[in-house]
Amino acid sequence: MRVLGIETSCDETGIALYDSEQGLLGHTLYSQVQVHAEYGGVVPELASRDHVRKLLPLVRQVMTETGTSREDIDAIAYTAGPGLIGALIVGASVGRALAYGWGVPALAVHHMEGHLLAPMLEADPPGFPFVALLVSGGHTQLVKVEGIGQYQMLGESLDDAAGEAFDKAAKMLDLDYPGGPEIARLAEKGEPGRFKFPRPMVDRPGLDFSFSGLKTYTLNTVADHAQEDGLPGEQTCADIAHAFQEAVVSTLAIKCRRALEQTGQKTLIIAGGVSANKRLREELETSLAKINARVYYARHEFCTDNGAMIAYAGCQRLLAGQSEPLAVTVRARWDLESLPAVNLP
Ligand code: KG4
Ligand code: ZN
């Protein structure tokens, strides 16, 4: 089965072709980062309009590059939520219309399920069951995963998502959007130990997260060291970025370890934009090795938004006999636990 995947939930247009026998055949990604850069964050209406411009040319590009004609495509999978409603409508209506025109089934994919399954695209994929840490711009969730569509929420952020916290801290340091990679880059120049930021909620039981206190602490530290231009000096900015990243990383790692211990699992997967963070990967590798557990993640380009994860997730649901009715339905918010289970033979 060959599935065309379309991702347009935020500021990236991702297209991919996944084949259940041959694996990923090809993919492409167009990032709108330049469109939104001057606003310091994603402007929803500009995002929708840019998806309209880019979507069909990118579909053509992937089909040409992979030598695929429309007769070769068995289904079309598109992100139906959660995300920016206008951006979702673009991908969903184009995906649904193409499927109708080509006479193939359509699959409405949950964006976070796409992220969660992205490590399955790698050569050494994890086996079920496992615990998943989903860390993106909009979500921070710990999920017990028994199989595709069998999700139990163990904990989540009570306020900002981890990626959002990175983006806000970056803004405080006058760094570009998206802030995660910028903070990570600057943190490498930071002096370890100059600042020690709080690890939110780690001394409380449970698996929920909260990053708003850390955000305030970062803001206060920046203000305390600000010079005439309103920013601390270059080295102090790097030291703050370092301390901030360490605080987020160790908070996430402590909760992941706790989730594994609580559920008796030995496998963790991390997914979503923040799972691209090198320090998070290192920290989890060392801390999980101590309890004989292992962490899996996708290659860098499949941690952030992409079409491959949507094509893969759609293909699994197609193989299980699922498909969408003709109506185009998108959801800005969508509970991951409400998805139907996939029972693959
Ligand atoms: O999954 P994603 O591409 O989009 C959403 O579904 O939200 O995640 C984007 C988020 C942004 O907040 C971005 O700053 C963060 O992931 N991010 C990172 C890194 N790369 C992306 N955060 C920390 N370190 C990184 N290397
Ligand atoms: Zn995402």
Tab-separated table of C-alpha atoms and ligand atoms in Angstrom:
chain	number	residue	atom	x	y	z
A	1	MET	CA	0.000	0.000	0.000
A	2	ARG	CA	1.361	3.391	-1.014
A	3	VAL	CA	0.230	6.465	0.906
A	4	LEU	CA	0.741	10.143	0.150
A	5	GLY	CA	1.131	12.104	3.402
A	6	ILE	CA	0.320	15.799	3.798
A	7	GLU	CA	1.300	17.844	6.864
A	8	THR	CA	0.123	21.462	7.202
A	9	SER	CA	-0.758	21.893	10.882
A	10	CYS	CA	1.502	24.858	11.552
A	11	ASP	CA	4.290	26.578	9.616
A	12	GLU	CA	5.726	23.681	7.655
A	13	THR	CA	4.371	22.107	4.478
A	14	GLY	CA	5.498	18.471	4.545
A	15	ILE	CA	4.804	15.928	1.803
A	16	ALA	CA	5.888	12.282	1.711
A	17	LEU	CA	5.216	8.959	0.064
A	18	TYR	CA	5.307	5.871	2.271
A	19	ASP	CA	4.992	2.324	0.983
A	20	SER	CA	4.063	-0.468	3.395
A	21	GLU	CA	6.442	-2.862	1.594
A	22	GLN	CA	9.305	-0.570	0.582
A	23	GLY	CA	9.239	1.999	3.388
A	24	LEU	CA	9.673	5.713	2.848
A	25	LEU	CA	10.010	6.441	-0.873
A	26	GLY	CA	10.540	10.183	-0.722
A	27	HIS	CA	9.666	13.317	1.167
A	28	THR	CA	10.036	17.064	1.031
A	29	LEU	CA	9.548	19.909	3.440
A	30	TYR	CA	9.038	23.592	2.956
A	31	SER	CA	9.506	25.714	6.065
A	32	GLN	CA	7.737	29.060	6.334
A	33	VAL	CA	10.211	30.287	8.927
A	34	GLN	CA	11.194	33.305	6.781
A	35	VAL	CA	7.537	34.304	6.376
A	36	HIS	CA	7.024	34.535	10.144
A	37	ALA	CA	10.521	35.589	11.257
A	38	GLU	CA	9.821	39.318	11.409
A	39	TYR	CA	6.780	38.707	13.685
A	40	GLY	CA	8.693	36.547	16.183
A	41	GLY	CA	6.135	33.732	15.914
A	42	VAL	CA	3.698	32.068	13.544
A	43	VAL	CA	0.984	34.337	12.044
A	44	PRO	CA	-1.907	31.905	11.364
A	45	GLU	CA	-3.377	33.661	8.317
A	46	LEU	CA	0.022	33.958	6.621
A	47	ALA	CA	0.620	30.274	7.366
A	48	SER	CA	-2.652	29.216	5.675
A	49	ARG	CA	-1.945	31.321	2.589
A	50	ASP	CA	1.555	29.969	2.207
A	51	HIS	CA	0.303	26.365	2.482
A	52	VAL	CA	-2.107	27.156	-0.374
A	53	ARG	CA	0.808	28.353	-2.515
A	54	LYS	CA	3.170	25.492	-1.743
A	55	LEU	CA	1.070	22.376	-1.287
A	56	LEU	CA	0.317	21.193	-4.835
A	57	PRO	CA	3.766	22.049	-6.280
A	58	LEU	CA	5.345	20.009	-3.463
A	59	VAL	CA	2.999	17.063	-4.095
A	60	ARG	CA	4.021	17.162	-7.774
A	61	GLN	CA	7.686	17.390	-6.780
A	62	VAL	CA	7.589	14.282	-4.567
A	63	MET	CA	5.641	12.311	-7.163
A	64	THR	CA	8.112	13.256	-9.900
A	65	GLU	CA	11.171	12.581	-7.735
A	66	THR	CA	9.898	9.123	-6.795
A	67	GLY	CA	8.587	8.269	-10.281
A	68	THR	CA	5.085	7.843	-8.854
A	69	SER	CA	1.948	8.385	-10.900
A	70	ARG	CA	-1.508	8.858	-9.416
A	71	GLU	CA	-2.453	5.239	-10.235
A	72	ASP	CA	0.301	4.080	-7.855
A	73	ILE	CA	-1.232	5.862	-4.866
A	74	ASP	CA	-3.559	3.795	-2.668
A	75	ALA	CA	-4.583	6.467	-0.155
A	76	ILE	CA	-4.015	10.022	0.986
A	77	ALA	CA	-3.302	10.862	4.612
A	78	TYR	CA	-3.473	14.416	5.917
A	79	THR	CA	-3.090	16.026	9.315
A	80	ALA	CA	-6.591	16.807	10.600
A	81	GLY	CA	-5.511	18.269	13.976
A	82	PRO	CA	-4.494	19.470	16.445
A	83	GLY	CA	-3.042	22.675	15.011
A	84	LEU	CA	-3.894	26.020	13.437
A	85	ILE	CA	-7.382	25.673	12.042
A	86	GLY	CA	-6.784	27.547	8.761
A	87	ALA	CA	-3.547	25.704	8.068
A	88	LEU	CA	-5.259	22.363	8.790
A	89	ILE	CA	-8.154	23.207	6.463
A	90	VAL	CA	-5.742	23.751	3.569
A	91	GLY	CA	-4.062	20.336	3.915
A	92	ALA	CA	-7.290	18.507	4.747
A	93	SER	CA	-9.343	19.942	1.883
A	94	VAL	CA	-6.598	19.401	-0.680
A	95	GLY	CA	-5.935	15.879	0.662
A	96	ARG	CA	-9.615	14.957	0.794
A	97	ALA	CA	-10.265	16.395	-2.685
A	98	LEU	CA	-7.297	14.584	-4.225
A	99	ALA	CA	-8.450	11.326	-2.670
A	100	TYR	CA	-11.957	11.872	-4.051
A	101	GLY	CA	-10.625	12.797	-7.494
A	102	TRP	CA	-8.294	9.809	-7.613
A	103	GLY	CA	-10.890	7.430	-6.188
A	104	VAL	CA	-8.813	6.325	-3.177
A	105	PRO	CA	-9.470	6.400	0.589
A	106	ALA	CA	-8.508	9.406	2.714
A	107	LEU	CA	-7.119	9.205	6.246
A	108	ALA	CA	-7.367	11.984	8.808
A	109	VAL	CA	-4.242	11.734	10.944
A	110	HIS	CA	-3.732	13.086	14.473
A	111	HIS	CA	-0.594	15.235	14.358
A	112	MET	CA	0.704	13.966	17.716
A	113	GLU	CA	0.141	10.349	16.697
A	114	GLY	CA	2.261	11.191	13.653
A	115	HIS	CA	5.047	12.463	15.927
A	116	LEU	CA	4.658	9.485	18.254
A	117	LEU	CA	5.123	7.018	15.392
A	118	ALA	CA	8.024	8.870	13.709
A	119	PRO	CA	10.700	6.679	15.399
A	120	MET	CA	9.112	3.738	13.511
A	121	LEU	CA	10.582	5.181	10.315
A	122	GLU	CA	14.108	4.402	11.553
A	123	ALA	CA	16.129	1.266	10.820
A	124	ASP	CA	15.934	-0.025	14.407
A	125	PRO	CA	12.358	0.827	15.445
A	126	PRO	CA	11.061	0.348	19.007
A	127	GLY	CA	8.554	-2.425	19.737
A	128	PHE	CA	5.274	-1.961	21.640
A	129	PRO	CA	4.536	-1.374	24.469
A	130	PHE	CA	6.484	1.743	25.423
A	131	VAL	CA	6.232	5.113	27.108
A	132	ALA	CA	6.293	8.147	24.823
A	133	LEU	CA	7.405	11.641	25.709
A	134	LEU	CA	5.790	14.012	23.210
A	135	VAL	CA	7.500	17.374	23.296
A	136	SER	CA	6.517	19.875	20.627
A	137	GLY	CA	5.641	23.545	20.342
A	138	GLY	CA	2.111	22.905	21.578
A	139	HIS	CA	2.321	19.712	23.655
A	140	THR	CA	4.269	18.120	26.495
A	141	GLN	CA	2.781	14.723	27.214
A	142	LEU	CA	3.841	11.416	28.710
A	143	VAL	CA	1.811	8.613	27.183
A	144	LYS	CA	1.687	4.876	27.811
A	145	VAL	CA	1.472	3.248	24.383
A	146	GLU	CA	0.245	-0.351	24.061
A	147	GLY	CA	-0.103	-0.148	20.289
A	148	ILE	CA	-1.235	2.269	17.597
A	149	GLY	CA	-4.310	4.092	18.895
A	150	GLN	CA	-3.958	2.586	22.362
A	151	TYR	CA	-2.886	5.562	24.364
A	152	GLN	CA	-3.132	6.337	28.046
A	153	MET	CA	-2.149	9.817	29.183
A	154	LEU	CA	0.231	9.614	32.160
A	155	GLY	CA	1.000	13.299	32.512
A	156	GLU	CA	1.085	16.582	30.638
A	157	SER	CA	1.987	20.207	30.943
A	158	LEU	CA	-0.336	22.282	33.066
A	159	ASP	CA	0.739	25.452	31.255
A	160	ASP	CA	3.373	26.047	28.552
A	161	ALA	CA	4.606	23.220	26.356
A	162	ALA	CA	8.353	22.476	26.460
A	163	GLY	CA	8.886	23.851	22.940
A	164	GLU	CA	6.867	26.939	23.790
A	165	ALA	CA	9.061	27.486	26.860
A	166	PHE	CA	12.164	27.274	24.633
A	167	ASP	CA	10.591	29.751	22.201
A	168	LYS	CA	9.687	32.207	24.972
A	169	ALA	CA	13.111	31.989	26.630
A	170	ALA	CA	14.679	32.622	23.210
A	171	LYS	CA	12.545	35.736	22.775
A	172	MET	CA	13.744	37.033	26.164
A	173	LEU	CA	17.317	36.667	24.876
A	174	ASP	CA	16.413	38.346	21.569
A	175	LEU	CA	16.997	35.148	19.584
A	176	ASP	CA	15.167	34.188	16.411
A	177	TYR	CA	12.033	32.020	16.099
A	178	PRO	CA	11.833	29.038	16.478
A	179	GLY	CA	13.785	29.424	19.669
A	180	GLY	CA	14.602	25.799	20.545
A	181	PRO	CA	17.513	25.337	18.142
A	182	GLU	CA	18.723	28.898	18.894
A	183	ILE	CA	18.813	28.295	22.651
A	184	ALA	CA	20.569	24.952	22.069
A	185	ARG	CA	23.219	26.630	19.900
A	186	LEU	CA	23.838	29.455	22.369
A	187	ALA	CA	23.838	27.067	25.350
A	188	GLU	CA	26.925	25.337	23.941
A	189	LYS	CA	28.896	28.508	24.671
A	190	GLY	CA	27.455	28.804	28.193
A	191	GLU	CA	29.456	28.209	31.334
A	192	PRO	CA	28.027	25.216	33.210
A	193	GLY	CA	27.103	25.991	36.794
A	194	ARG	CA	27.128	29.799	36.611
A	195	PHE	CA	23.366	29.797	37.071
A	196	LYS	CA	21.227	27.048	38.538
A	197	PHE	CA	17.605	27.302	37.415
A	198	PRO	CA	14.757	25.514	39.270
A	199	ARG	CA	13.561	22.090	38.092
A	200	PRO	CA	9.796	22.640	38.173
A	201	MET	CA	7.579	20.095	39.968
A	202	VAL	CA	10.217	17.368	40.240
A	203	ASP	CA	9.907	17.131	44.020
A	204	ARG	CA	6.157	16.615	43.743
A	205	PRO	CA	4.753	13.186	42.947
A	206	GLY	CA	3.047	12.664	39.601
A	207	LEU	CA	3.951	13.030	35.975
A	208	ASP	CA	2.594	16.462	35.084
A	209	PHE	CA	4.806	19.332	34.005
A	210	SER	CA	4.748	23.087	34.497
A	211	PHE	CA	7.124	25.487	32.799
A	212	SER	CA	5.632	28.860	33.712
A	213	GLY	CA	7.716	29.254	36.902
A	214	LEU	CA	10.898	28.524	34.974
A	215	LYS	CA	9.838	31.108	32.405
A	216	THR	CA	9.435	33.754	35.124
A	217	TYR	CA	12.769	32.758	36.673
A	218	THR	CA	14.441	33.159	33.278
A	219	LEU	CA	12.794	36.550	32.728
A	220	ASN	CA	13.956	37.755	36.166
A	221	THR	CA	17.506	36.524	35.568
A	222	VAL	CA	17.632	38.335	32.228
A	223	ALA	CA	16.290	41.531	33.864
A	224	ASP	CA	18.765	41.304	36.784
A	225	HIS	CA	21.732	41.183	34.376
A	226	ALA	CA	20.426	43.552	31.698
A	227	GLN	CA	22.701	46.277	30.391
A	228	GLU	CA	21.680	49.564	28.688
A	229	ASP	CA	20.283	47.788	25.617
A	230	GLY	CA	17.993	45.732	27.884
A	231	LEU	CA	19.931	42.501	27.385
A	232	PRO	CA	22.690	40.869	29.434
A	233	GLY	CA	26.158	40.660	27.860
A	234	GLU	CA	26.916	37.978	25.291
A	235	GLN	CA	28.495	35.486	27.726
A	236	THR	CA	25.740	35.954	30.317
A	237	CYS	CA	23.096	35.300	27.626
A	238	ALA	CA	24.905	32.044	26.790
A	239	ASP	CA	25.097	31.132	30.502
A	240	ILE	CA	21.357	31.767	30.892
A	241	ALA	CA	20.569	29.692	27.764
A	242	HIS	CA	22.688	26.884	29.210
A	243	ALA	CA	21.015	26.969	32.631
A	244	PHE	CA	17.548	27.142	31.055
A	245	GLN	CA	18.193	24.179	28.743
A	246	GLU	CA	19.646	22.111	31.594
A	247	ALA	CA	16.574	22.830	33.734
A	248	VAL	CA	14.139	21.747	30.987
A	249	VAL	CA	16.199	18.705	30.047
A	250	SER	CA	16.634	17.420	33.573
A	251	THR	CA	12.962	18.025	34.415
A	252	LEU	CA	11.912	16.019	31.351
A	253	ALA	CA	14.441	13.271	32.097
A	254	ILE	CA	13.364	12.915	35.748
A	255	LYS	CA	9.706	12.562	34.722
A	256	CYS	CA	10.533	10.084	31.941
A	257	ARG	CA	12.440	7.893	34.337
A	258	ARG	CA	9.605	8.109	36.841
A	259	ALA	CA	7.075	7.165	34.107
A	260	LEU	CA	9.121	4.092	33.147
A	261	GLU	CA	9.484	3.015	36.762
A	262	GLN	CA	5.783	3.585	37.453
A	263	THR	CA	4.638	1.575	34.408
A	264	GLY	CA	7.379	-1.067	34.560
A	265	GLN	CA	8.393	-0.280	30.970
A	266	LYS	CA	11.941	-0.430	29.621
A	267	THR	CA	11.395	1.470	26.388
A	268	LEU	CA	10.952	5.210	25.994
A	269	ILE	CA	10.431	7.043	22.753
A	270	ILE	CA	10.789	10.792	22.466
A	271	ALA	CA	9.111	12.668	19.641
A	272	GLY	CA	8.183	16.185	18.520
A	273	GLY	CA	10.405	19.199	17.847
A	274	VAL	CA	12.129	19.253	21.259
A	275	SER	CA	13.219	15.617	20.807
A	276	ALA	CA	15.750	17.004	18.303
A	277	ASN	CA	17.558	18.539	21.290
A	278	LYS	CA	20.996	16.985	21.647
A	279	ARG	CA	21.256	17.515	25.403
A	280	LEU	CA	17.864	15.889	25.971
A	281	ARG	CA	18.956	12.822	24.001
A	282	GLU	CA	22.286	12.596	25.867
A	283	GLU	CA	20.675	13.038	29.269
A	284	LEU	CA	18.060	10.361	28.583
A	285	GLU	CA	20.648	7.955	27.215
A	286	THR	CA	22.751	8.184	30.380
A	287	SER	CA	19.928	8.293	32.891
A	288	LEU	CA	17.953	5.415	31.312
A	289	ALA	CA	21.052	3.216	30.969
A	290	LYS	CA	21.169	3.210	34.792
A	291	ILE	CA	17.770	1.496	34.962
A	292	ASN	CA	18.425	-0.798	31.980
A	293	ALA	CA	16.009	1.099	29.803
A	294	ARG	CA	16.493	2.495	26.319
A	295	VAL	CA	15.451	5.632	24.509
A	296	TYR	CA	14.468	5.758	20.813
A	297	TYR	CA	14.029	8.822	18.636
A	298	ALA	CA	13.628	9.721	14.991
A	299	ARG	CA	16.334	11.285	12.828
A	300	HIS	CA	16.562	15.037	13.296
A	301	GLU	CA	14.342	16.017	10.338
A	302	PHE	CA	11.524	13.719	11.491
A	303	CYS	CA	11.478	15.150	15.040
A	304	THR	CA	10.049	18.459	13.849
A	305	ASP	CA	6.953	18.593	11.638
A	306	ASN	CA	7.171	16.543	8.437
A	307	GLY	CA	5.029	14.639	5.948
A	308	ALA	CA	6.718	11.268	6.469
A	309	MET	CA	5.215	10.713	9.922
A	310	ILE	CA	1.736	11.517	8.558
A	311	ALA	CA	2.141	9.140	5.592
A	312	TYR	CA	3.368	6.408	7.978
A	313	ALA	CA	0.555	6.874	10.527
A	314	GLY	CA	-2.037	7.024	7.728
A	315	CYS	CA	-0.651	3.855	6.175
A	316	GLN	CA	-0.986	1.925	9.459
A	317	ARG	CA	-4.623	2.995	9.777
A	318	LEU	CA	-5.281	2.147	6.125
A	319	LEU	CA	-3.832	-1.347	6.659
A	320	ALA	CA	-6.258	-1.735	9.578
A	321	GLY	CA	-9.158	-0.918	7.239
A	322	GLN	CA	-9.852	2.598	8.479
A	323	SER	CA	-10.698	5.603	6.282
A	324	GLU	CA	-12.473	8.978	6.370
A	325	PRO	CA	-15.983	9.765	5.131
A	326	LEU	CA	-16.324	12.447	2.420
A	327	ALA	CA	-16.706	15.386	4.820
A	328	VAL	CA	-13.594	17.435	5.562
A	329	THR	CA	-13.239	17.575	9.339
A	330	VAL	CA	-10.389	19.339	11.137
A	331	ARG	CA	-9.857	19.981	14.832
A	332	ALA	CA	-7.758	22.697	16.476
A	333	ARG	CA	-7.839	20.545	19.633
A	334	TRP	CA	-8.058	16.776	19.572
A	335	ASP	CA	-7.702	14.325	22.433
A	336	LEU	CA	-5.080	11.674	21.573
A	337	GLU	CA	-6.774	9.109	23.842
A	338	SER	CA	-9.983	9.320	21.787
A	339	LEU	CA	-8.397	7.728	18.691
A	340	PRO	CA	-9.591	4.273	17.648
A	341	ALA	CA	-7.174	1.403	18.201
A	342	VAL	CA	-5.424	-0.195	15.265
A	343	ASN	CA	-5.436	-3.968	15.324
A	344	LEU	CA	-2.927	-5.040	12.755
A	345	PRO	CA	-2.769	-8.715	11.804
B	1	KG4	O1	6.929	19.330	16.579
B	1	KG4	P1	7.221	20.697	16.119
B	1	KG4	O2	8.052	20.883	14.873
B	1	KG4	O3	5.923	21.507	15.880
B	1	KG4	C1	4.810	21.378	16.707
B	1	KG4	O4	4.058	20.399	16.514
B	1	KG4	O5	4.672	22.244	17.593
B	1	KG4	O6	7.925	21.420	17.342
B	1	KG4	C2	8.366	22.733	17.265
B	1	KG4	C3	9.003	23.104	18.586
B	1	KG4	C4	9.372	24.572	18.660
B	1	KG4	O7	8.895	25.079	19.889
B	1	KG4	C5	10.892	24.557	18.607
B	1	KG4	O8	11.491	25.642	19.295
B	1	KG4	C6	11.215	23.226	19.254
B	1	KG4	O9	10.219	22.358	18.770
B	1	KG4	N1	12.544	22.726	18.868
B	1	KG4	C7	13.557	22.539	19.747
B	1	KG4	C8	14.670	22.096	18.981
B	1	KG4	N2	14.282	22.015	17.676
B	1	KG4	C9	12.970	22.400	17.635
B	1	KG4	N3	13.617	22.713	21.079
B	1	KG4	C10	14.798	22.452	21.677
B	1	KG4	N4	15.902	22.046	21.027
B	1	KG4	C11	15.896	21.850	19.699
B	1	KG4	N5	16.996	21.444	19.067
B	2	ZN	ZN	4.525	18.958	15.460
